[in-house]
mmCIF file of C-alpha atoms in Angstrom:
data_model
loop_
_atom_site.group_PDB
_atom_site.id
_atom_site.type_symbol
_atom_site.label_atom_id
_atom_site.label_comp_id
_atom_site.label_asym_id
_atom_site.label_seq_id
_atom_site.Cartn_x
_atom_site.Cartn_y
_atom_site.Cartn_z
ATOM 1 C CA MET A 1 79.558 83.473 95.923
ATOM 2 C CA THR A 2 80.561 83.090 99.563
ATOM 3 C CA ASP A 3 78.731 82.700 102.874
ATOM 4 C CA GLU A 4 79.196 86.409 103.590
ATOM 5 C CA LEU A 5 76.052 87.650 101.818
ATOM 6 C CA SER A 6 74.106 90.674 102.968
ATOM 7 C CA ILE A 7 71.072 92.559 101.722
ATOM 8 C CA ARG A 8 70.712 96.263 102.181
ATOM 9 C CA VAL A 9 68.216 98.858 100.989
ATOM 10 C CA GLU A 10 69.484 101.880 99.087
ATOM 11 C CA ARG A 11 67.110 104.827 98.955
ATOM 12 C CA SER A 12 68.881 106.816 96.284
ATOM 13 C CA PHE A 13 69.602 105.166 92.975
ATOM 14 C CA THR A 14 72.262 107.764 92.262
ATOM 15 C CA ALA A 15 74.226 106.321 95.217
ATOM 16 C CA ILE A 16 74.659 103.083 93.254
ATOM 17 C CA SER A 17 77.642 103.220 90.924
ATOM 18 C CA SER A 18 76.890 102.780 87.237
ATOM 19 C CA GLU A 19 79.898 100.460 86.967
ATOM 20 C CA SER A 20 78.620 97.970 89.551
ATOM 21 C CA TRP A 21 75.034 98.203 88.262
ATOM 22 C CA SER A 22 76.079 97.513 84.663
ATOM 23 C CA ARG A 23 77.532 94.140 85.723
ATOM 24 C CA LEU A 24 73.999 92.889 86.361
ATOM 25 C CA SER A 25 72.477 90.934 83.469
ATOM 26 C CA GLY A 26 70.206 92.897 81.160
ATOM 27 C CA THR A 27 71.240 96.337 82.415
ATOM 28 C CA SER A 28 73.971 97.030 79.889
ATOM 29 C CA LYS A 29 74.615 96.506 76.197
ATOM 30 C CA GLU A 30 77.865 94.838 77.190
ATOM 31 C CA GLY A 31 75.993 92.013 78.905
ATOM 32 C CA LYS A 32 75.483 88.740 77.082
ATOM 33 C CA ALA A 33 73.449 86.580 79.463
ATOM 34 C CA LEU A 34 70.203 88.494 78.810
ATOM 35 C CA ALA A 35 69.097 90.880 76.096
ATOM 36 C CA TYR A 36 69.635 94.521 77.023
ATOM 37 C CA ASN A 37 66.613 96.186 78.639
ATOM 38 C CA PRO A 38 66.952 99.997 78.514
ATOM 39 C CA PHE A 39 64.543 100.511 81.430
ATOM 40 C CA LEU A 40 66.949 98.622 83.704
ATOM 41 C CA SER A 41 69.916 100.739 82.708
ATOM 42 C CA HIS A 42 71.562 103.007 85.253
ATOM 43 C CA ALA A 43 70.930 105.918 82.872
ATOM 44 C CA PHE A 44 67.159 105.415 82.806
ATOM 45 C CA LEU A 45 66.626 104.709 86.512
ATOM 46 C CA SER A 46 68.846 107.547 87.670
ATOM 47 C CA ALA A 47 67.121 109.940 85.237
ATOM 48 C CA LEU A 48 63.745 109.140 86.817
ATOM 49 C CA GLU A 49 65.089 110.132 90.215
ATOM 50 C CA GLU A 50 67.258 113.090 89.269
ATOM 51 C CA SER A 51 64.529 114.640 87.134
ATOM 52 C CA GLY A 52 62.063 114.672 90.015
ATOM 53 C CA SER A 53 59.757 112.191 88.256
ATOM 54 C CA ALA A 54 60.107 109.287 90.732
ATOM 55 C CA THR A 55 60.931 110.686 94.165
ATOM 56 C CA ALA A 56 59.531 110.778 97.677
ATOM 57 C CA GLN A 57 57.671 113.962 96.726
ATOM 58 C CA THR A 58 55.797 112.131 93.934
ATOM 59 C CA GLY A 59 55.144 109.074 96.098
ATOM 60 C CA TRP A 60 58.083 106.950 94.840
ATOM 61 C CA LEU A 61 60.665 106.715 97.627
ATOM 62 C CA GLY A 62 63.563 104.559 96.490
ATOM 63 C CA HIS A 63 63.965 101.228 98.296
ATOM 64 C CA HIS A 64 66.308 99.334 95.991
ATOM 65 C CA LEU A 65 67.361 95.922 97.302
ATOM 66 C CA LEU A 66 71.040 95.181 96.857
ATOM 67 C CA LEU A 67 72.495 91.726 97.491
ATOM 68 C CA GLU A 68 76.211 91.974 98.187
ATOM 69 C CA ASP A 69 78.982 89.449 98.650
ATOM 70 C CA ARG A 70 81.674 91.031 100.848
ATOM 71 C CA GLY A 71 80.655 94.461 99.521
ATOM 72 C CA GLU A 72 80.426 93.460 95.851
ATOM 73 C CA LEU A 73 77.027 93.839 94.178
ATOM 74 C CA ILE A 74 75.871 90.437 92.895
ATOM 75 C CA GLY A 75 72.085 90.802 92.852
ATOM 76 C CA ALA A 76 69.438 93.513 92.965
ATOM 77 C CA LEU A 77 65.759 94.382 92.728
ATOM 78 C CA PRO A 78 64.713 97.982 91.927
ATOM 79 C CA GLY A 79 62.021 99.040 94.364
ATOM 80 C CA TYR A 80 60.083 101.962 95.791
ATOM 81 C CA LEU A 81 58.079 102.657 98.914
ATOM 82 C CA LYS A 82 54.736 103.868 97.570
ATOM 83 C CA SER A 83 52.043 106.012 99.160
ATOM 84 C CA HIS A 84 49.595 105.394 96.299
ATOM 85 C CA SER A 85 49.058 103.058 93.320
ATOM 86 C CA GLN A 86 49.469 105.517 90.455
ATOM 87 C CA GLY A 87 51.819 104.935 87.516
ATOM 88 C CA GLU A 88 52.012 101.149 87.942
ATOM 89 C CA TYR A 89 49.621 99.650 85.314
ATOM 90 C CA VAL A 90 48.864 96.600 87.474
ATOM 91 C CA PHE A 91 45.858 97.764 89.392
ATOM 92 C CA ASP A 92 45.404 97.029 93.087
ATOM 93 C CA HIS A 93 43.130 99.915 94.108
ATOM 94 C CA GLY A 94 40.366 97.421 94.927
ATOM 95 C CA TRP A 95 42.676 95.512 97.264
ATOM 96 C CA ALA A 96 43.608 98.736 99.033
ATOM 97 C CA ASP A 97 39.999 99.859 99.416
ATOM 98 C CA ALA A 98 38.855 96.487 100.782
ATOM 99 C CA PHE A 99 41.720 96.239 103.285
ATOM 100 C CA GLU A 100 41.235 99.768 104.572
ATOM 101 C CA ARG A 101 37.457 99.315 104.901
ATOM 102 C CA ALA A 102 38.248 96.278 107.055
ATOM 103 C CA GLY A 103 40.431 98.437 109.298
ATOM 104 C CA GLY A 104 43.821 97.664 107.736
ATOM 105 C CA ARG A 105 46.477 100.009 106.406
ATOM 106 C CA TYR A 106 47.455 99.203 102.820
ATOM 107 C CA TYR A 107 49.805 102.138 102.216
ATOM 108 C CA PRO A 108 52.714 102.463 102.267
ATOM 109 C CA LYS A 109 53.569 99.390 100.207
ATOM 110 C CA LEU A 110 56.675 98.257 98.337
ATOM 111 C CA GLN A 111 56.482 98.444 94.565
ATOM 112 C CA CYS A 112 59.258 96.663 92.673
ATOM 113 C CA SER A 113 59.036 97.812 89.096
ATOM 114 C CA ILE A 114 60.180 100.512 86.705
ATOM 115 C CA PRO A 115 58.104 103.622 87.436
ATOM 116 C CA PHE A 116 55.529 104.543 84.783
ATOM 117 C CA THR A 117 56.735 101.685 82.551
ATOM 118 C CA PRO A 118 54.453 98.703 81.776
ATOM 119 C CA ALA A 119 57.198 96.660 80.133
ATOM 120 C CA THR A 120 58.291 93.162 81.092
ATOM 121 C CA GLY A 121 61.930 92.781 82.042
ATOM 122 C CA PRO A 122 64.171 91.036 84.583
ATOM 123 C CA ARG A 123 63.424 91.970 88.172
ATOM 124 C CA LEU A 124 65.657 89.556 90.094
ATOM 125 C CA LEU A 125 68.905 90.907 88.717
ATOM 126 C CA VAL A 126 72.042 88.763 88.904
ATOM 127 C CA ALA A 127 75.652 89.629 88.121
ATOM 128 C CA GLU A 128 76.835 87.983 84.939
ATOM 129 C CA GLY A 129 78.833 84.812 85.310
ATOM 130 C CA LEU A 130 77.133 83.709 88.542
ATOM 131 C CA GLU A 131 74.589 80.949 89.083
ATOM 132 C CA ARG A 132 71.247 82.660 88.809
ATOM 133 C CA ARG A 133 68.768 80.696 90.908
ATOM 134 C CA PRO A 134 70.457 80.919 94.342
ATOM 135 C CA ILE A 135 70.875 84.672 93.977
ATOM 136 C CA GLN A 136 67.316 85.136 92.746
ATOM 137 C CA ASN A 137 66.038 83.135 95.720
ATOM 138 C CA ALA A 138 68.076 85.246 98.105
ATOM 139 C CA VAL A 139 66.717 88.507 96.667
ATOM 140 C CA ALA A 140 63.087 87.275 96.685
ATOM 141 C CA GLU A 141 63.446 86.142 100.316
ATOM 142 C CA GLY A 142 65.189 89.406 101.166
ATOM 143 C CA LEU A 143 62.227 91.398 99.870
ATOM 144 C CA LYS A 144 59.912 89.543 102.276
ATOM 145 C CA GLU A 145 62.241 90.375 105.140
ATOM 146 C CA VAL A 146 62.197 94.066 104.168
ATOM 147 C CA VAL A 147 58.366 93.968 104.233
ATOM 148 C CA ARG A 148 58.498 92.531 107.754
ATOM 149 C CA ARG A 149 61.070 95.005 109.018
ATOM 150 C CA LEU A 150 59.263 98.021 107.568
ATOM 151 C CA GLY A 151 55.918 96.770 108.785
ATOM 152 C CA VAL A 152 54.249 97.507 105.442
ATOM 153 C CA SER A 153 51.282 95.637 104.005
ATOM 154 C CA SER A 154 52.802 94.113 100.903
ATOM 155 C CA ALA A 155 55.361 93.985 98.113
ATOM 156 C CA HIS A 156 54.414 93.948 94.435
ATOM 157 C CA VAL A 157 56.835 92.879 91.718
ATOM 158 C CA THR A 158 55.232 93.721 88.398
ATOM 159 C CA PHE A 159 55.917 92.872 84.740
ATOM 160 C CA VAL A 160 58.026 89.896 85.732
ATOM 161 C CA PRO A 161 59.426 87.550 83.044
ATOM 162 C CA GLU A 162 57.721 84.171 83.028
ATOM 163 C CA ASP A 163 60.981 82.412 83.908
ATOM 164 C CA GLU A 164 61.181 84.358 87.207
ATOM 165 C CA ILE A 165 57.617 83.696 88.369
ATOM 166 C CA GLY A 166 58.523 80.225 89.649
ATOM 167 C CA VAL A 167 61.113 81.742 91.977
ATOM 168 C CA PHE A 168 58.508 83.991 93.554
ATOM 169 C CA GLU A 169 55.813 81.302 93.782
ATOM 170 C CA THR A 170 58.215 78.931 95.528
ATOM 171 C CA ASP A 171 58.834 81.669 98.068
ATOM 172 C CA GLY A 172 55.149 82.214 98.828
ATOM 173 C CA TYR A 173 54.303 85.092 96.509
ATOM 174 C CA LEU A 174 50.924 85.215 94.751
ATOM 175 C CA HIS A 175 50.935 85.020 90.949
ATOM 176 C CA ARG A 176 48.900 87.501 88.921
ATOM 177 C CA THR A 177 48.449 87.611 85.151
ATOM 178 C CA ASP A 178 47.266 90.284 82.754
ATOM 179 C CA GLN A 179 47.312 90.953 79.043
ATOM 180 C CA GLN A 180 49.238 93.062 76.551
ATOM 181 C CA PHE A 181 49.586 93.070 72.776
ATOM 182 C CA HIS A 182 52.964 92.504 71.106
ATOM 183 C CA PHE A 183 54.076 92.357 67.506
ATOM 184 C CA ILE A 184 56.308 89.346 66.817
ATOM 185 C CA ASN A 185 58.778 89.597 63.935
ATOM 186 C CA GLU A 186 58.767 86.276 62.093
ATOM 187 C CA GLY A 187 61.679 87.341 59.923
ATOM 188 C CA TYR A 188 59.703 89.603 57.590
ATOM 189 C CA ALA A 189 61.813 91.471 55.051
ATOM 190 C CA ASN A 190 59.535 94.518 55.238
ATOM 191 C CA HIS A 191 56.064 95.693 56.187
ATOM 192 C CA GLU A 192 54.561 94.527 52.917
ATOM 193 C CA GLU A 193 55.754 90.977 53.529
ATOM 194 C CA PHE A 194 54.146 91.108 56.958
ATOM 195 C CA LEU A 195 50.878 92.349 55.460
ATOM 196 C CA GLU A 196 50.832 89.393 53.085
ATOM 197 C CA THR A 197 50.312 87.092 56.091
ATOM 198 C CA LEU A 198 47.027 88.839 56.939
ATOM 199 C CA ALA A 199 43.572 87.990 55.703
ATOM 200 C CA SER A 200 42.763 89.906 52.522
ATOM 201 C CA ARG A 201 40.119 92.143 54.086
ATOM 202 C CA LYS A 202 42.388 93.050 57.028
ATOM 203 C CA ARG A 203 45.324 93.725 54.714
ATOM 204 C CA LYS A 204 43.302 96.124 52.565
ATOM 205 C CA ALA A 205 41.964 97.918 55.634
ATOM 206 C CA LEU A 206 45.451 98.549 57.049
ATOM 207 C CA ARG A 207 46.798 99.798 53.722
ATOM 208 C CA LYS A 208 43.909 102.245 53.518
ATOM 209 C CA GLU A 209 44.427 103.268 57.153
ATOM 210 C CA ARG A 210 48.075 104.079 56.545
ATOM 211 C CA ARG A 211 47.296 106.104 53.411
ATOM 212 C CA THR A 212 44.607 108.066 55.238
ATOM 213 C CA ALA A 213 46.876 108.810 58.203
ATOM 214 C CA LEU A 214 49.415 110.518 55.965
ATOM 215 C CA GLU A 215 46.965 112.611 53.982
ATOM 216 C CA ASN A 216 46.990 116.378 54.386
ATOM 217 C CA GLY A 217 50.709 116.499 53.642
ATOM 218 C CA ILE A 218 51.846 114.622 56.765
ATOM 219 C CA GLY A 219 55.331 113.084 56.779
ATOM 220 C CA ILE A 220 57.104 110.890 59.331
ATOM 221 C CA ASP A 221 60.634 111.261 60.745
ATOM 222 C CA TRP A 222 62.563 108.781 62.893
ATOM 223 C CA LEU A 223 64.762 110.684 65.351
ATOM 224 C CA THR A 224 67.422 109.062 67.504
ATOM 225 C CA GLY A 225 70.961 109.701 68.765
ATOM 226 C CA SER A 226 72.209 113.177 67.880
ATOM 227 C CA ASP A 227 68.803 114.065 66.396
ATOM 228 C CA LEU A 228 67.453 114.434 69.931
ATOM 229 C CA THR A 229 68.183 118.101 70.511
ATOM 230 C CA GLU A 230 66.670 120.212 73.265
ATOM 231 C CA ARG A 231 64.467 121.864 70.654
ATOM 232 C CA ILE A 232 63.088 118.459 69.662
ATOM 233 C CA TRP A 233 62.491 117.558 73.305
ATOM 234 C CA ASP A 234 60.624 120.847 73.814
ATOM 235 C CA GLN A 235 58.287 119.937 70.978
ATOM 236 C CA PHE A 236 57.766 116.364 72.130
ATOM 237 C CA PHE A 237 57.163 117.456 75.722
ATOM 238 C CA ALA A 238 54.416 119.790 74.504
ATOM 239 C CA PHE A 239 52.716 116.762 72.882
ATOM 240 C CA TYR A 240 53.153 114.740 76.067
ATOM 241 C CA MET A 241 51.709 117.457 78.297
ATOM 242 C CA ASP A 242 48.732 118.116 76.023
ATOM 243 C CA THR A 243 47.693 114.475 75.584
ATOM 244 C CA GLY A 244 48.864 113.267 78.994
ATOM 245 C CA GLY A 245 47.050 116.081 80.753
ATOM 246 C CA ARG A 246 43.768 115.082 79.130
ATOM 247 C CA LYS A 247 44.331 111.346 79.657
ATOM 248 C CA TRP A 248 45.814 111.171 83.161
ATOM 249 C CA GLY A 249 45.139 114.618 84.615
ATOM 250 C CA ARG A 250 48.763 115.098 85.661
ATOM 251 C CA PRO A 251 51.532 113.650 83.481
ATOM 252 C CA TYR A 252 54.148 111.695 85.417
ATOM 253 C CA LEU A 253 57.396 112.691 83.722
ATOM 254 C CA THR A 254 59.095 116.062 84.007
ATOM 255 C CA ARG A 255 60.719 118.003 81.189
ATOM 256 C CA LYS A 256 64.134 117.396 82.780
ATOM 257 C CA PHE A 257 63.678 113.632 82.403
ATOM 258 C CA TYR A 258 63.759 113.913 78.626
ATOM 259 C CA SER A 259 66.892 116.030 78.673
ATOM 260 C CA LEU A 260 68.642 113.468 80.873
ATOM 261 C CA ILE A 261 67.803 110.447 78.725
ATOM 262 C CA GLY A 262 68.706 112.454 75.631
ATOM 263 C CA GLU A 263 72.091 113.116 77.190
ATOM 264 C CA ARG A 264 72.766 109.680 78.726
ATOM 265 C CA MET A 265 71.127 107.144 76.407
ATOM 266 C CA PRO A 266 70.290 108.843 73.074
ATOM 267 C CA GLU A 267 71.014 105.743 70.984
ATOM 268 C CA ASP A 268 68.388 103.833 72.998
ATOM 269 C CA VAL A 269 65.613 106.304 72.179
ATOM 270 C CA LEU A 270 63.489 106.519 69.047
ATOM 271 C CA LEU A 271 61.084 109.398 68.510
ATOM 272 C CA VAL A 272 58.581 108.845 65.708
ATOM 273 C CA MET A 273 57.538 112.376 64.786
ATOM 274 C CA ALA A 274 54.763 113.452 62.393
ATOM 275 C CA LYS A 275 55.283 116.691 60.496
ATOM 276 C CA ARG A 276 52.848 118.911 58.597
ATOM 277 C CA ASN A 277 53.484 122.274 56.977
ATOM 278 C CA GLY A 278 57.063 122.322 58.250
ATOM 279 C CA ARG A 279 56.329 121.700 61.932
ATOM 280 C CA TYR A 280 55.955 118.637 64.110
ATOM 281 C CA ILE A 281 52.376 117.999 65.185
ATOM 282 C CA ALA A 282 52.593 114.598 66.910
ATOM 283 C CA GLY A 283 55.109 112.108 68.205
ATOM 284 C CA ALA A 284 55.647 108.822 70.029
ATOM 285 C CA ILE A 285 58.606 107.837 72.176
ATOM 286 C CA ASN A 286 60.063 104.333 71.967
ATOM 287 C CA PHE A 287 63.035 102.695 73.672
ATOM 288 C CA ILE A 288 65.336 100.333 71.796
ATOM 289 C CA GLY A 289 66.380 97.151 73.597
ATOM 290 C CA GLY A 290 68.674 94.347 72.589
ATOM 291 C CA ASP A 291 65.922 92.548 70.663
ATOM 292 C CA THR A 292 62.774 94.569 71.391
ATOM 293 C CA LEU A 293 61.320 97.973 70.593
ATOM 294 C CA TYR A 294 59.309 99.286 73.528
ATOM 295 C CA GLY A 295 56.571 101.764 72.664
ATOM 296 C CA ARG A 296 55.767 104.080 75.540
ATOM 297 C CA HIS A 297 53.613 107.181 75.115
ATOM 298 C CA TRP A 298 52.536 109.604 72.464
ATOM 299 C CA GLY A 299 51.050 113.057 72.135
ATOM 300 C CA CYS A 300 49.748 115.437 69.502
ATOM 301 C CA VAL A 301 48.676 119.032 68.974
ATOM 302 C CA GLU A 302 46.592 118.327 65.869
ATOM 303 C CA ASP A 303 44.011 115.574 65.395
ATOM 304 C CA HIS A 304 44.105 113.578 62.160
ATOM 305 C CA PRO A 305 42.303 110.302 61.362
ATOM 306 C CA PHE A 306 44.399 107.205 62.154
ATOM 307 C CA LEU A 307 47.535 109.265 62.891
ATOM 308 C CA HIS A 308 47.824 107.705 66.359
ATOM 309 C CA PHE A 309 47.836 104.201 64.853
ATOM 310 C CA GLU A 310 50.423 105.171 62.239
ATOM 311 C CA VAL A 311 52.820 106.883 64.646
ATOM 312 C CA CYS A 312 52.532 104.384 67.502
ATOM 313 C CA TYR A 313 51.996 100.991 65.852
ATOM 314 C CA HIS A 314 52.696 100.874 62.112
ATOM 315 C CA GLN A 315 55.899 102.911 62.325
ATOM 316 C CA ALA A 316 57.090 100.815 65.259
ATOM 317 C CA ILE A 317 56.709 97.692 63.128
ATOM 318 C CA ASP A 318 58.565 99.376 60.267
ATOM 319 C CA PHE A 319 61.461 100.273 62.568
ATOM 320 C CA ALA A 320 61.629 96.810 64.155
ATOM 321 C CA LEU A 321 61.741 95.146 60.748
ATOM 322 C CA ALA A 322 64.371 97.574 59.483
ATOM 323 C CA LYS A 323 66.603 96.933 62.514
ATOM 324 C CA GLY A 324 65.965 93.182 62.805
ATOM 325 C CA LEU A 325 64.325 93.389 66.232
ATOM 326 C CA LYS A 326 62.327 90.373 67.372
ATOM 327 C CA ARG A 327 59.300 92.138 68.789
ATOM 328 C CA VAL A 328 57.474 95.364 69.515
ATOM 329 C CA GLU A 329 55.888 95.788 72.936
ATOM 330 C CA ALA A 330 53.247 98.460 72.556
ATOM 331 C CA GLY A 331 52.530 99.200 76.210
ATOM 332 C CA ALA A 332 49.540 98.495 78.391
ATOM 333 C CA GLN A 333 46.126 97.278 77.274
ATOM 334 C CA GLY A 334 44.476 98.194 73.975
ATOM 335 C CA GLU A 335 42.476 95.592 72.082
ATOM 336 C CA HIS A 336 42.577 97.919 69.050
ATOM 337 C CA LYS A 337 46.178 96.776 68.577
ATOM 338 C CA LEU A 338 44.993 93.305 67.596
ATOM 339 C CA ALA A 339 43.731 94.428 64.182
ATOM 340 C CA ARG A 340 47.180 95.915 63.504
ATOM 341 C CA GLY A 341 49.099 92.675 63.955
ATOM 342 C CA TYR A 342 49.781 92.831 67.694
ATOM 343 C CA LEU A 343 48.851 89.539 69.359
ATOM 344 C CA PRO A 344 47.659 88.927 72.935
ATOM 345 C CA VAL A 345 50.462 88.046 75.332
ATOM 346 C CA THR A 346 50.205 87.122 79.005
ATOM 347 C CA THR A 347 52.086 89.324 81.457
ATOM 348 C CA HIS A 348 52.981 88.302 85.010
ATOM 349 C CA SER A 349 53.446 89.839 88.433
ATOM 350 C CA ALA A 350 54.225 88.532 91.927
ATOM 351 C CA HIS A 351 52.695 89.784 95.173
ATOM 352 C CA TYR A 352 53.725 89.176 98.757
ATOM 353 C CA VAL A 353 50.913 90.077 101.170
ATOM 354 C CA ALA A 354 51.791 90.080 104.870
ATOM 355 C CA HIS A 355 48.276 89.926 106.357
ATOM 356 C CA ALA A 356 47.010 86.324 106.251
ATOM 357 C CA GLY A 357 43.345 87.252 105.751
ATOM 358 C CA LEU A 358 44.054 89.702 102.946
ATOM 359 C CA ARG A 359 46.425 87.182 101.360
ATOM 360 C CA ARG A 360 43.722 84.483 101.298
ATOM 361 C CA ALA A 361 41.163 86.843 99.771
ATOM 362 C CA ILE A 362 43.571 88.030 97.071
ATOM 363 C CA ALA A 363 44.704 84.478 96.299
ATOM 364 C CA ASP A 364 41.097 83.434 95.671
ATOM 365 C CA TYR A 365 40.524 86.450 93.430
ATOM 366 C CA LEU A 366 43.726 85.862 91.457
ATOM 367 C CA GLU A 367 42.855 82.238 90.744
ATOM 368 C CA ARG A 368 39.665 83.339 89.000
ATOM 369 C CA GLU A 369 41.380 86.288 87.335
ATOM 370 C CA ARG A 370 44.063 84.046 85.797
ATOM 371 C CA GLU A 371 41.353 81.861 84.285
ATOM 372 C CA ASP A 372 39.633 84.933 82.846
ATOM 373 C CA VAL A 373 42.873 86.253 81.333
ATOM 374 C CA GLU A 374 43.652 82.898 79.731
ATOM 375 C CA HIS A 375 40.141 82.621 78.328
ATOM 376 C CA MET A 376 40.211 86.163 76.936
ATOM 377 C CA ASN A 377 43.584 85.580 75.284
ATOM 378 C CA GLU A 378 42.193 82.504 73.559
ATOM 379 C CA ILE A 379 39.174 84.428 72.283
ATOM 380 C CA LEU A 380 41.232 87.341 71.028
ATOM 381 C CA ALA A 381 43.762 85.091 69.313
ATOM 382 C CA GLU A 382 40.904 83.546 67.337
ATOM 383 C CA HIS A 383 40.070 87.017 66.018
ATOM 384 C CA SER A 384 43.585 87.991 64.948
ATOM 385 C CA PRO A 385 43.964 89.515 61.465
ATOM 386 C CA PHE A 386 46.276 86.715 60.305
ATOM 387 C CA ARG A 387 45.227 84.106 57.790
ATOM 388 C CA LYS A 388 44.426 80.739 59.278
ATOM 389 C CA GLY A 389 47.624 78.869 60.073
ATOM 390 C CA GLU A 390 49.893 81.869 59.603
ATOM 391 C CA ARG A 391 50.384 82.825 63.248
ATOM 392 C CA GLN A 392 49.859 81.348 66.684
ATOM 393 C CA GLN A 393 49.181 83.160 69.930
ATOM 394 C CA GLU A 394 52.240 84.230 71.911
ATOM 395 C CA ASP A 395 51.999 83.580 75.618
#
């Protein structure tokens, strides 16, 4: 690294070469410094843009921060200029309402995250082989400068790894916490060995739940790689539109998005599909990282008792154990996951708020919110399905 550093903002992710992007830690399977995160891959981020899912028209205008050393990409932070707070999973609608009632203008804001993806992963990206902290500091400081130059209200970096939060806090960002539920693989040989660590009553309940889910002649297929044909994507997209339309009103992802990831990163995708009477009736999409299976969304065209739990949670555990993955991240929220072996985990985000009054109000709120999250995690961990002494809370 030299003294000739510069930060620039790139609006189109497709203008960033996949070769230079893949040299950043965590973005490629070739990297060794950090486990591969499929959501940070050039294939995934470019598919969001090219498919029309995350664009200016949908309220996600690319503002990706690139730190360069004499033209060579050495650090980055994916970002978007947002005109709303949809598709983020870290909710700031209350902040926006309060600021605008007081005469401020909250939108547009900068959102530094993976669109529609509540999964923790590196945000302050650093080229492999370089000292991390100076580059991370430069990118975090650069984001504040972009906020000032654009004249926007704030920048929000969400689902940040715990080891990056200190960088942001040192640079004046506010620290927010929330909660998810993750399954941690303690080296189980199979699902049955995992079940043996549960309290007897919980173990029996889950066995019964799994049997009930697969009644009525339902079978499960794992589809990945070359299995992901356009015909399969048509069927899965129908599930997504049906369930997503009822849940969110307007699903975020376009049909083209699925074709692009099926073309560019098929080995990183797992579809868990439920079949009855020769046709698929439900499915869940997962992404396969270096050591983690990331569950994203599901859909169905037939309702069956417990099928959602089987397709989204039990099958994800089965796959993780079969492939030797360390954990399953099952997406945002959902205390129902606790009974199925997913433990409460603290998630983190960092927020830079330009207006001093709004910043003070949010800082006070976040201090109390962090205490509430910690307290709730402790309570939930006490009610985990594991036998006493078998498992501890992950945080």
